[in-house]
mmCIF file of N, CA and C and ligand atoms in Angstrom:
data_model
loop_
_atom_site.group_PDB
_atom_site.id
_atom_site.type_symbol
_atom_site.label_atom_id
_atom_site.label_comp_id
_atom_site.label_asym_id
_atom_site.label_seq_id
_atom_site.Cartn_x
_atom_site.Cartn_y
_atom_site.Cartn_z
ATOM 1 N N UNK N 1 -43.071 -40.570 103.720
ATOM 2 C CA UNK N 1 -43.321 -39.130 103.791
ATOM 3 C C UNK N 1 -42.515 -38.444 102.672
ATOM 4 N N UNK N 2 -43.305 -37.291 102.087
ATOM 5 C CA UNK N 2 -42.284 -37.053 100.529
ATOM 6 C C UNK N 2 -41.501 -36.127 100.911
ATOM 7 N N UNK N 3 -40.859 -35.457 100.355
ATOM 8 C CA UNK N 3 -40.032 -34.107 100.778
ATOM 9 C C UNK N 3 -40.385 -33.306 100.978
ATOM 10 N N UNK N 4 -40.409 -32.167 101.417
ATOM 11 C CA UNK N 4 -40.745 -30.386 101.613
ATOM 12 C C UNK N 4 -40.086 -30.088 101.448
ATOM 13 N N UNK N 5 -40.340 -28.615 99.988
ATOM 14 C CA UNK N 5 -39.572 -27.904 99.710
ATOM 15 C C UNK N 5 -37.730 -27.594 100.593
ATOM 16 N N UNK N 6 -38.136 -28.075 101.874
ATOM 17 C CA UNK N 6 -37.000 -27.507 102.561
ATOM 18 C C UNK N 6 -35.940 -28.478 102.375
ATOM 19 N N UNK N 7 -36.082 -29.609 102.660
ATOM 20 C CA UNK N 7 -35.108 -31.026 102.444
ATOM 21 C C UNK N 7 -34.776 -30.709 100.868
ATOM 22 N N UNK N 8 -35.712 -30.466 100.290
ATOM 23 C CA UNK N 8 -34.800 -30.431 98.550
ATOM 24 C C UNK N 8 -34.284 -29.089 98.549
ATOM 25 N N UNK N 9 -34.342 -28.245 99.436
ATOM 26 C CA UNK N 9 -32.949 -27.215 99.861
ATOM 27 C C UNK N 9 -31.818 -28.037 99.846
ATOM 28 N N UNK N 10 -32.224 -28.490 101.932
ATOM 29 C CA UNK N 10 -31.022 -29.334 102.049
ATOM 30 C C UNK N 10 -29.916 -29.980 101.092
ATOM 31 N N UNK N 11 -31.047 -30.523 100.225
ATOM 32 C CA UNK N 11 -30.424 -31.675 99.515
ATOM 33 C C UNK N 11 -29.710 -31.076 97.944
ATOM 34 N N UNK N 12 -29.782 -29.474 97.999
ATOM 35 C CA UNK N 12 -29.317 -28.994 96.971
ATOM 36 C C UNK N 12 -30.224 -29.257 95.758
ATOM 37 N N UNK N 13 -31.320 -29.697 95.818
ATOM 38 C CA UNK N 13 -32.178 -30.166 94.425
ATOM 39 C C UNK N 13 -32.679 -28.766 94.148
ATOM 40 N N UNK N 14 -33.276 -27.661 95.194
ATOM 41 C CA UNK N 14 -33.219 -26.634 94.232
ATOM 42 C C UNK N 14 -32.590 -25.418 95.260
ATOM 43 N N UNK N 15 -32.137 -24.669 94.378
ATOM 44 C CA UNK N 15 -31.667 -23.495 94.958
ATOM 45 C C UNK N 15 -31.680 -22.522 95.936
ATOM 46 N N UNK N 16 -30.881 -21.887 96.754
ATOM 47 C CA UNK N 16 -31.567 -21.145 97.562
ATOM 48 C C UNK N 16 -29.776 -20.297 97.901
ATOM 49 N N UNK N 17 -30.074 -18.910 98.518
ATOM 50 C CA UNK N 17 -29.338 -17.980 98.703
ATOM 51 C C UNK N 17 -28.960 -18.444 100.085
ATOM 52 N N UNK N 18 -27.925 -19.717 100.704
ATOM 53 C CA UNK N 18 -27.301 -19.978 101.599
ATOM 54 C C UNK N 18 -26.309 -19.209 102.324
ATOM 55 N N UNK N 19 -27.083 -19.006 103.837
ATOM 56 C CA UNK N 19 -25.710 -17.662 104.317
ATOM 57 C C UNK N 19 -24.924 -18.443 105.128
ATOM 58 N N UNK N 20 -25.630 -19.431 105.768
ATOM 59 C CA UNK N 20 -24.758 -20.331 106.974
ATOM 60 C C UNK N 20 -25.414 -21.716 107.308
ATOM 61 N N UNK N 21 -24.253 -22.498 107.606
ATOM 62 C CA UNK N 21 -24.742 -23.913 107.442
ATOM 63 C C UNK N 21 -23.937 -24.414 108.819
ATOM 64 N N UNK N 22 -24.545 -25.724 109.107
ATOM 65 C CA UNK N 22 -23.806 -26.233 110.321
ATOM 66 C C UNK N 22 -24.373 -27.656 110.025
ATOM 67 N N UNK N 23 -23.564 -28.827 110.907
ATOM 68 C CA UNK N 23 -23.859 -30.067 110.849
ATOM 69 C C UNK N 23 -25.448 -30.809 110.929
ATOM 70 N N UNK N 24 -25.964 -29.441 111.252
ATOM 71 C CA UNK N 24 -27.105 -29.817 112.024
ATOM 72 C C UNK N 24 -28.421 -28.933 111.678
ATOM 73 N N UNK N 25 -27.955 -28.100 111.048
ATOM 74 C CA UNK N 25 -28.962 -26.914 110.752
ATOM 75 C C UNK N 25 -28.207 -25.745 109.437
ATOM 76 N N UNK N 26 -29.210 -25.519 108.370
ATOM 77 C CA UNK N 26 -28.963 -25.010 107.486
ATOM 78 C C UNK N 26 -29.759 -23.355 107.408
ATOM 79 N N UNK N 27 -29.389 -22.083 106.916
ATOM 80 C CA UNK N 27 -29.737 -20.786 106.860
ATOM 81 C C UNK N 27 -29.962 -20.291 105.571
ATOM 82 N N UNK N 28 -31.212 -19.929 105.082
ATOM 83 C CA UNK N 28 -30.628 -19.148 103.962
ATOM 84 C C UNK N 28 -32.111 -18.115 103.414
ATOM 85 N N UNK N 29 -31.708 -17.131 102.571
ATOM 86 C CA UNK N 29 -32.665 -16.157 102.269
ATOM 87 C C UNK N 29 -34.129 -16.690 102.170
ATOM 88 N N UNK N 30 -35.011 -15.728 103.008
ATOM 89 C CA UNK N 30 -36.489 -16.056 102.720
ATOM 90 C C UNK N 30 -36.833 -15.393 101.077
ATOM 91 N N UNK N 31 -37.191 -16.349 99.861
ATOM 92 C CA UNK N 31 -37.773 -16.095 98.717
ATOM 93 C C UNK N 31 -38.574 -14.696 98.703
ATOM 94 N N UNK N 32 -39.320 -14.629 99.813
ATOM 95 C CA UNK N 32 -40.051 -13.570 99.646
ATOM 96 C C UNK N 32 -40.165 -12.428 100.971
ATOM 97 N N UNK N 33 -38.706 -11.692 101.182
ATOM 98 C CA UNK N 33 -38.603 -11.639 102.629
ATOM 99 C C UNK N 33 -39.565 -9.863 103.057
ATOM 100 N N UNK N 34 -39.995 -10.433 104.462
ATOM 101 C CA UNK N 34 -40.809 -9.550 104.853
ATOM 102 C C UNK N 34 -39.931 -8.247 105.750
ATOM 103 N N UNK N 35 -38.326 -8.296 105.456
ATOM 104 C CA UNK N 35 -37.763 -7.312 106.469
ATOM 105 C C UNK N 35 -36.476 -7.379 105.377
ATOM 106 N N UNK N 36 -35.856 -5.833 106.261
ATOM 107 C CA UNK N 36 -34.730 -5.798 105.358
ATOM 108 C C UNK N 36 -33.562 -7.370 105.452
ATOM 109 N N UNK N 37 -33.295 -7.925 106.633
ATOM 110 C CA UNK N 37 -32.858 -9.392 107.224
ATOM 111 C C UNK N 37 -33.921 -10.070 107.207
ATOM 112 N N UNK N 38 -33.766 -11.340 106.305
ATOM 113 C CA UNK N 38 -35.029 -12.170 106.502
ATOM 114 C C UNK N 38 -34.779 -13.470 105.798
ATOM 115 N N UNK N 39 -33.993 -14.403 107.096
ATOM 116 C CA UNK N 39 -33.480 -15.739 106.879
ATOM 117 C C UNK N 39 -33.844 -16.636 107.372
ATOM 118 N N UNK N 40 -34.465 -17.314 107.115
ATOM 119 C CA UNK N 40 -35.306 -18.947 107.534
ATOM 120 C C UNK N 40 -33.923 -20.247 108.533
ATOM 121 N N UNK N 41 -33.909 -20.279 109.270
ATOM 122 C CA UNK N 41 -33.293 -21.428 109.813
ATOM 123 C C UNK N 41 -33.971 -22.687 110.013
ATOM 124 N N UNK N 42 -33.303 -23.805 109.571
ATOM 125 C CA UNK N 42 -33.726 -24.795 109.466
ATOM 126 C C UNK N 42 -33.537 -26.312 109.680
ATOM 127 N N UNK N 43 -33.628 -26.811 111.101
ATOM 128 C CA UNK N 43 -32.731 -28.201 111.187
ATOM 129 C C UNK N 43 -32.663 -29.160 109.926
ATOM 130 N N UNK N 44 -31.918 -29.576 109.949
ATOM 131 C CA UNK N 44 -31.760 -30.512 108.837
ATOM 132 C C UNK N 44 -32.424 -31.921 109.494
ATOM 133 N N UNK N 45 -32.782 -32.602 110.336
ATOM 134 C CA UNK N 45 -33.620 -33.333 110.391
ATOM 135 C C UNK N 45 -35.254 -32.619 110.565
ATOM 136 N N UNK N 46 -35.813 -33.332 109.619
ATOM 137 C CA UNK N 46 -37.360 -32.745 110.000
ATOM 138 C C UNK N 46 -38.658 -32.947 110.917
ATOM 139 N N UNK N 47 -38.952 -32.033 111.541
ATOM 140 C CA UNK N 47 -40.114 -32.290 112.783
ATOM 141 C C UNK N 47 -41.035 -30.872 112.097
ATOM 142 N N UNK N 48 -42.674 -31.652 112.174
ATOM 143 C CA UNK N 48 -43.526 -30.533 111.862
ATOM 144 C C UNK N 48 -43.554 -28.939 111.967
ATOM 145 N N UNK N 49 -43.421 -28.841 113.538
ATOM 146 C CA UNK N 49 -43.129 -27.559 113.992
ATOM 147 C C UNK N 49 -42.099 -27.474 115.301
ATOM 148 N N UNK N 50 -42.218 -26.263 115.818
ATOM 149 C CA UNK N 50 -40.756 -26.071 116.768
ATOM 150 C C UNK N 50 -41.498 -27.219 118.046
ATOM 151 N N UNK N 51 -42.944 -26.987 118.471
ATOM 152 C CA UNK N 51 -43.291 -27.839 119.586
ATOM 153 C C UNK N 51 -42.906 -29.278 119.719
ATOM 154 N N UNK N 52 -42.804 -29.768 118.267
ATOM 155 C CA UNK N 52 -42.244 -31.273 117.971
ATOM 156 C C UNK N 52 -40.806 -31.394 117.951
ATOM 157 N N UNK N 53 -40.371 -30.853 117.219
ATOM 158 C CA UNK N 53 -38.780 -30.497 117.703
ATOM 159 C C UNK N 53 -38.374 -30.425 119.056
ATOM 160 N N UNK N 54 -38.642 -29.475 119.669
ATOM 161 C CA UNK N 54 -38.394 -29.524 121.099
ATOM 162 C C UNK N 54 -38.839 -30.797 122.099
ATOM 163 N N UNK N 55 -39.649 -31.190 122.028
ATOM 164 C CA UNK N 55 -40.354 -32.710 122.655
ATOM 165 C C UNK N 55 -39.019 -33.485 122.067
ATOM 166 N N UNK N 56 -38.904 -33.875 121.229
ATOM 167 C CA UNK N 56 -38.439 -34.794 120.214
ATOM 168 C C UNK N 56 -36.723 -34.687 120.535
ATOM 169 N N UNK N 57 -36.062 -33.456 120.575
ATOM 170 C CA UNK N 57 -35.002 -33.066 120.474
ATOM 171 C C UNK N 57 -34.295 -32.089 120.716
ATOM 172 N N UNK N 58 -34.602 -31.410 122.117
ATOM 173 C CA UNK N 58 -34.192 -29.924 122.745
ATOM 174 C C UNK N 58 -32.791 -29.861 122.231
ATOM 175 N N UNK N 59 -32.093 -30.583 121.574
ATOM 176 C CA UNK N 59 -30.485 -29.928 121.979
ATOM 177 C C UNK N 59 -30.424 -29.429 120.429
ATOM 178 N N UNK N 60 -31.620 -30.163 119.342
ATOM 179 C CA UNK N 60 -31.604 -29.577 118.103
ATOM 180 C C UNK N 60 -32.438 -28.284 118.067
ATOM 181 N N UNK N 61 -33.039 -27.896 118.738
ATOM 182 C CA UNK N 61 -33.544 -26.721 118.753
ATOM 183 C C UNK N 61 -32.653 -26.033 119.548
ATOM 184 N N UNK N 62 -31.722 -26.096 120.208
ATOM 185 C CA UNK N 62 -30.726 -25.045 120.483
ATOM 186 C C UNK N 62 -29.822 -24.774 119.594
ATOM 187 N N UNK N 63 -29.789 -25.700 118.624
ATOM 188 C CA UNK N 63 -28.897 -25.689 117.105
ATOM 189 C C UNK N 63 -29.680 -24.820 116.702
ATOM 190 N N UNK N 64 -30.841 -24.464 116.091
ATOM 191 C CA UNK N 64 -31.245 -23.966 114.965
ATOM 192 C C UNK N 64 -31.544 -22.344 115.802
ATOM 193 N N UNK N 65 -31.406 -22.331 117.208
ATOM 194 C CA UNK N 65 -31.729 -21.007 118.205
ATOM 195 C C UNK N 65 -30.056 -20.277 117.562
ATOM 196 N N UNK N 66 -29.149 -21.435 117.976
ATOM 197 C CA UNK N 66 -27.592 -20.827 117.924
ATOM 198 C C UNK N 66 -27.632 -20.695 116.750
ATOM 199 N N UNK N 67 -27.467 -21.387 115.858
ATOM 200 C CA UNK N 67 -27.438 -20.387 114.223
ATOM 201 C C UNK N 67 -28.016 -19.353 113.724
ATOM 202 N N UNK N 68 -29.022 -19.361 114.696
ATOM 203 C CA UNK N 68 -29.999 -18.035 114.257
ATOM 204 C C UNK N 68 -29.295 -16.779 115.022
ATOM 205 N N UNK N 69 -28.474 -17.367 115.701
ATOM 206 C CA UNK N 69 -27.725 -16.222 116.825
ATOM 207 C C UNK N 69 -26.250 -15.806 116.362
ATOM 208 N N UNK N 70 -26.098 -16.682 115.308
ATOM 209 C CA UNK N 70 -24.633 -16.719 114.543
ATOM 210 C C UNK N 70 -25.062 -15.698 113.524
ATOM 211 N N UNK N 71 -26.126 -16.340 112.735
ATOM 212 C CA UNK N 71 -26.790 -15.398 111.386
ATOM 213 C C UNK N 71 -26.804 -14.113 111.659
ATOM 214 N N UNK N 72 -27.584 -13.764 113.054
ATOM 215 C CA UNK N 72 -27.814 -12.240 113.439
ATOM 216 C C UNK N 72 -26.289 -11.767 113.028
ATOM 217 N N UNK N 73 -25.314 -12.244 113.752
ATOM 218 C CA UNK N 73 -24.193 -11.795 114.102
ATOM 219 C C UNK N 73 -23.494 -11.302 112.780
ATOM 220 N N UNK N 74 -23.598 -12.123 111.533
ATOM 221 C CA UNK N 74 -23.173 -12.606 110.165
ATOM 222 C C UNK N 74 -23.925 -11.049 109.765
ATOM 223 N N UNK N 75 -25.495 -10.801 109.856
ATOM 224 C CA UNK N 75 -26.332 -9.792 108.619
ATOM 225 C C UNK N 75 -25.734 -8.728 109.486
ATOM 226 N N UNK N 76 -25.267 -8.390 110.728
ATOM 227 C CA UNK N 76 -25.133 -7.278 111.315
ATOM 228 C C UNK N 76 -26.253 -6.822 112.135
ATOM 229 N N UNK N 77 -27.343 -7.976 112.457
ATOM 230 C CA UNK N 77 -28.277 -7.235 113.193
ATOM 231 C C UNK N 77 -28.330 -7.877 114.736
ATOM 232 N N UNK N 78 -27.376 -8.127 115.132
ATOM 233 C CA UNK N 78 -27.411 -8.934 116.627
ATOM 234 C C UNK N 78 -27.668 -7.939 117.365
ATOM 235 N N UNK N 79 -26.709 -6.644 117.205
ATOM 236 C CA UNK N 79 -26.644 -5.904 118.758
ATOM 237 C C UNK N 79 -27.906 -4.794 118.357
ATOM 238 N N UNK N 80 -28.747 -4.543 117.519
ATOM 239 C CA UNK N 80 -29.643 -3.660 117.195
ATOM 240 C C UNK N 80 -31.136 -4.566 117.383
ATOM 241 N N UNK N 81 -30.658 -5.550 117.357
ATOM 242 C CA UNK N 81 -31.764 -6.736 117.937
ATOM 243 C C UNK N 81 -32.684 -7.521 116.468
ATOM 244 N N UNK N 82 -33.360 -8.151 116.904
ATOM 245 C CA UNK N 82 -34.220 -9.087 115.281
ATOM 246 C C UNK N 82 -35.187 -10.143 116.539
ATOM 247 N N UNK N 83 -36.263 -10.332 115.458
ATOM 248 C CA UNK N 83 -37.313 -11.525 115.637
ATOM 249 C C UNK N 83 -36.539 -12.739 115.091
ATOM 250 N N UNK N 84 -37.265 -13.982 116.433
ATOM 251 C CA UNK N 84 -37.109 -15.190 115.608
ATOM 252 C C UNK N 84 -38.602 -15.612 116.477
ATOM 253 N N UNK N 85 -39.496 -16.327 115.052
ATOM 254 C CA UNK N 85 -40.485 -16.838 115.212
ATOM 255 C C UNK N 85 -40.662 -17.979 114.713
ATOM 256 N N UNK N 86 -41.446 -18.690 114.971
ATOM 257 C CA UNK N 86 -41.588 -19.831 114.492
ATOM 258 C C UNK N 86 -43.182 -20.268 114.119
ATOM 259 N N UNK N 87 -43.526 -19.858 113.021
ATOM 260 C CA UNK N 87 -45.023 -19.990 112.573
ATOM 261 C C UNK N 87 -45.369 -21.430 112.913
ATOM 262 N N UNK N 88 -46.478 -21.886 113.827
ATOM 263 C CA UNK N 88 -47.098 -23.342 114.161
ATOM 264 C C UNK N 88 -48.496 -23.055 113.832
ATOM 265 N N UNK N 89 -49.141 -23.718 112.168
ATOM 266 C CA UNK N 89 -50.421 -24.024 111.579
ATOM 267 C C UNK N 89 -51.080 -22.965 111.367
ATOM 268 N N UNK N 90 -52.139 -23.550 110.845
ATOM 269 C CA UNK N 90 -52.609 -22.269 109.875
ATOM 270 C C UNK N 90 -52.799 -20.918 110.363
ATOM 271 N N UNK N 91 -53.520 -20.785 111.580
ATOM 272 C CA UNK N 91 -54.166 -19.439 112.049
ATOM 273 C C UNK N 91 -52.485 -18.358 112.012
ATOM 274 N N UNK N 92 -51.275 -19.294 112.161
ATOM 275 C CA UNK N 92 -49.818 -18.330 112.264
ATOM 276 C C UNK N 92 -49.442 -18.188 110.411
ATOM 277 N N UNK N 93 -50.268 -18.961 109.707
ATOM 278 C CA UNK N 93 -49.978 -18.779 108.363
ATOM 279 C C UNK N 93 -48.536 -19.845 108.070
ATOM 280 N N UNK N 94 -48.147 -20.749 108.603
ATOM 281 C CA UNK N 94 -47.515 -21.581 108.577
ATOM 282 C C UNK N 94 -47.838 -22.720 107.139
ATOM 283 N N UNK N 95 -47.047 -22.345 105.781
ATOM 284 C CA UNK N 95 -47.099 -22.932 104.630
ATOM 285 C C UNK N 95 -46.205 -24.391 104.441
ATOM 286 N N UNK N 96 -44.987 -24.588 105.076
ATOM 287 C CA UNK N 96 -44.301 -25.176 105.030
ATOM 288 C C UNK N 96 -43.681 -26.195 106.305
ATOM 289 N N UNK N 97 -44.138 -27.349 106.238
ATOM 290 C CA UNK N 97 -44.560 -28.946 107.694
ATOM 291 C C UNK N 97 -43.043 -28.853 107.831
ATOM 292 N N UNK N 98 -41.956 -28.313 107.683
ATOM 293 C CA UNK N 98 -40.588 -28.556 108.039
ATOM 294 C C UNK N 98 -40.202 -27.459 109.031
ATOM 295 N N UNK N 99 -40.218 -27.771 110.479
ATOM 296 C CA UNK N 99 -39.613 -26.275 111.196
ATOM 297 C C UNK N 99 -38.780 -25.306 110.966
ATOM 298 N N UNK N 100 -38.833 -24.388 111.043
ATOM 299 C CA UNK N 100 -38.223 -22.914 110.646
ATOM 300 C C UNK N 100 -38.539 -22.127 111.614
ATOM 301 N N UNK N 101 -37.151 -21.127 111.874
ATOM 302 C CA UNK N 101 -37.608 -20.142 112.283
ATOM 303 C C UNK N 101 -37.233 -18.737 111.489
ATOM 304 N N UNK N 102 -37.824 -18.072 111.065
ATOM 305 C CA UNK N 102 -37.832 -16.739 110.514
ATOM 306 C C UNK N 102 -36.997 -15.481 111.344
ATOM 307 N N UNK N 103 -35.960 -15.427 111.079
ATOM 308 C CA UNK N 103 -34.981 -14.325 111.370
ATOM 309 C C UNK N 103 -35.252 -13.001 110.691
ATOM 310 N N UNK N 104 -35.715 -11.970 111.402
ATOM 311 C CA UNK N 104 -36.068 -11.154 110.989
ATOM 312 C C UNK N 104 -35.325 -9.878 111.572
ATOM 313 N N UNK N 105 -35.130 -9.165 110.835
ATOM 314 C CA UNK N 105 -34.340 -7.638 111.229
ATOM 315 C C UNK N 105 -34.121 -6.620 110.506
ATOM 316 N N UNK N 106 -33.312 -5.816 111.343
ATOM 317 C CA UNK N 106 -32.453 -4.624 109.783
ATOM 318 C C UNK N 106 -33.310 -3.338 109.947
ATOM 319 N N UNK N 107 -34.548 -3.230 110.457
ATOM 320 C CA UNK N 107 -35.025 -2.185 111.298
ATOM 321 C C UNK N 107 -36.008 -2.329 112.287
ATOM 322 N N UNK N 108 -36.636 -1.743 112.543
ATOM 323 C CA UNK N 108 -37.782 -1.497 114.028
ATOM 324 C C UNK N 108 -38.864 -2.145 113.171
ATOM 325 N N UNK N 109 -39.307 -3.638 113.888
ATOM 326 C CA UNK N 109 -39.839 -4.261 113.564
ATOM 327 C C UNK N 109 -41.414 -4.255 113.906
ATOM 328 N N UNK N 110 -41.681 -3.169 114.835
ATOM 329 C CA UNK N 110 -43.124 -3.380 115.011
ATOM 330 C C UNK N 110 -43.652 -4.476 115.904
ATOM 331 N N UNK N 111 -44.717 -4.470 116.407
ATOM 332 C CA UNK N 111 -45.401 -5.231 117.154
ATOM 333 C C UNK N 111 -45.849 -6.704 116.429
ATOM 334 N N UNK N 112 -45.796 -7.374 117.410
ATOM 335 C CA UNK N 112 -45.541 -9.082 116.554
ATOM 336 C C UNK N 112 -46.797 -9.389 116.141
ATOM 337 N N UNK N 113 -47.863 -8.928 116.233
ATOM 338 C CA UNK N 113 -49.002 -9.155 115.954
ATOM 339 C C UNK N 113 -49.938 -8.713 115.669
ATOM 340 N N UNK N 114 -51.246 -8.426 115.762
ATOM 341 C CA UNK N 114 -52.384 -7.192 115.801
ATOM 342 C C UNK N 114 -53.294 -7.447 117.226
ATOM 343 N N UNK N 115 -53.890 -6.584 117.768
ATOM 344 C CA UNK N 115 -54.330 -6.799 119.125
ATOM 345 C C UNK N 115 -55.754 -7.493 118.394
ATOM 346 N N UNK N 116 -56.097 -8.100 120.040
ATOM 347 C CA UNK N 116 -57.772 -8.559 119.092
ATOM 348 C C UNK N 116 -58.786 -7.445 118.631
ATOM 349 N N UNK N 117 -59.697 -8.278 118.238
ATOM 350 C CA UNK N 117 -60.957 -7.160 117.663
ATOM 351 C C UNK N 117 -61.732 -7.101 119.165
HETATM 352 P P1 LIG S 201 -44.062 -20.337 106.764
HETATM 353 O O1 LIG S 201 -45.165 -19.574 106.082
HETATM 354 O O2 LIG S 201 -44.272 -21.838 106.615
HETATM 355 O O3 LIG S 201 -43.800 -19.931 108.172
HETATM 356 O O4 LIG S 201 -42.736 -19.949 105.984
HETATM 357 C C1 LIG S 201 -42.365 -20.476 104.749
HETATM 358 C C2 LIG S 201 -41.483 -19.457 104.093
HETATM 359 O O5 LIG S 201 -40.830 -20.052 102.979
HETATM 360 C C3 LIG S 201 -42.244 -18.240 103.541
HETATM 361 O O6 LIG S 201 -41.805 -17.055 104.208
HETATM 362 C C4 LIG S 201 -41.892 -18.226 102.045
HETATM 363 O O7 LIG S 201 -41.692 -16.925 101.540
HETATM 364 C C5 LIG S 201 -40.637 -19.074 101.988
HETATM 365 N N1 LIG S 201 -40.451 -19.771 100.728
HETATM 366 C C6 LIG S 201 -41.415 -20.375 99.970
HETATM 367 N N2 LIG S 201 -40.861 -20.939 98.871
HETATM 368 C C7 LIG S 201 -39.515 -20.675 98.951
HETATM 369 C C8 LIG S 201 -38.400 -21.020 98.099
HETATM 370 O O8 LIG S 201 -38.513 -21.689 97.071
HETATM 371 N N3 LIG S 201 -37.180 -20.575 98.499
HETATM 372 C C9 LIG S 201 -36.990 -19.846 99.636
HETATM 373 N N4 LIG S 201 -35.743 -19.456 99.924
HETATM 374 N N5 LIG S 201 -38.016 -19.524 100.463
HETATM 375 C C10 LIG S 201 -39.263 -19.933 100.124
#
């Protein structure tokens, strides 16, 4: 299996605006962020999406929940509140097979979705 962009994070091969790291899970600026806070968390072992992760390894998805709960704490948006989502395949627009969850905040974020047609 080759790398995703995210492991050649990990692995320092290319760059990225790192806010917080842990043994187990790495944080750092979304390239193209959709909120004023907008930080990708990311276990450092890789599973497709969060549903595989969790099957696979609940105590690592409480890693990448708790860093995302550290991060809030870090941008200043814990007690004013933030999204964490986790895009699973295409119809969520999910670009990247390495789980993430998208930390989002910094103002009134709006409704998570659009209602149906
Ligand atoms: P997804 O669409 O898979 O849920 O999220 C992938 C995210 O990775 C997108 O929000 C996208 O902006 C971000 N991204 C894509 N390429 C890069 C990059 O090279 N560096 C960083 N920091 N983020 C990236």
């Amino acid at each position: 299996m080759s790398d995703t962009l995210f492991e050649r994070i990990i692995n320092r091969e290319v760059p990225a605006d790192i806010v917080h790291e842990t043994e187990t899970t790495i944080a750092f600026r979304d390239i193209n962020p959709r909120a004023t806070t907008h930080v990708l968390v990311v276990p450092k072992t890789r599973y497709r999406n969060v549903a595989e992760l969790a099957a696979a390894d609940p105590g690592l998805l409480a890693d990448v929940v708790n860093t995302a709960a550290k991060v809030a704490e870090l941008e200043g948006v814990a007690e004013a509140g933030y999204r964490l989502t986790f895009n699973t395949g295409e119809d969520a627009g999910q670009t990247v097979f390495h789980v993430h969850g998208h930390l989002l905040g910094g103002s009134s974020l709006g409704p998570e979705a659009r209602p149906p047609k």
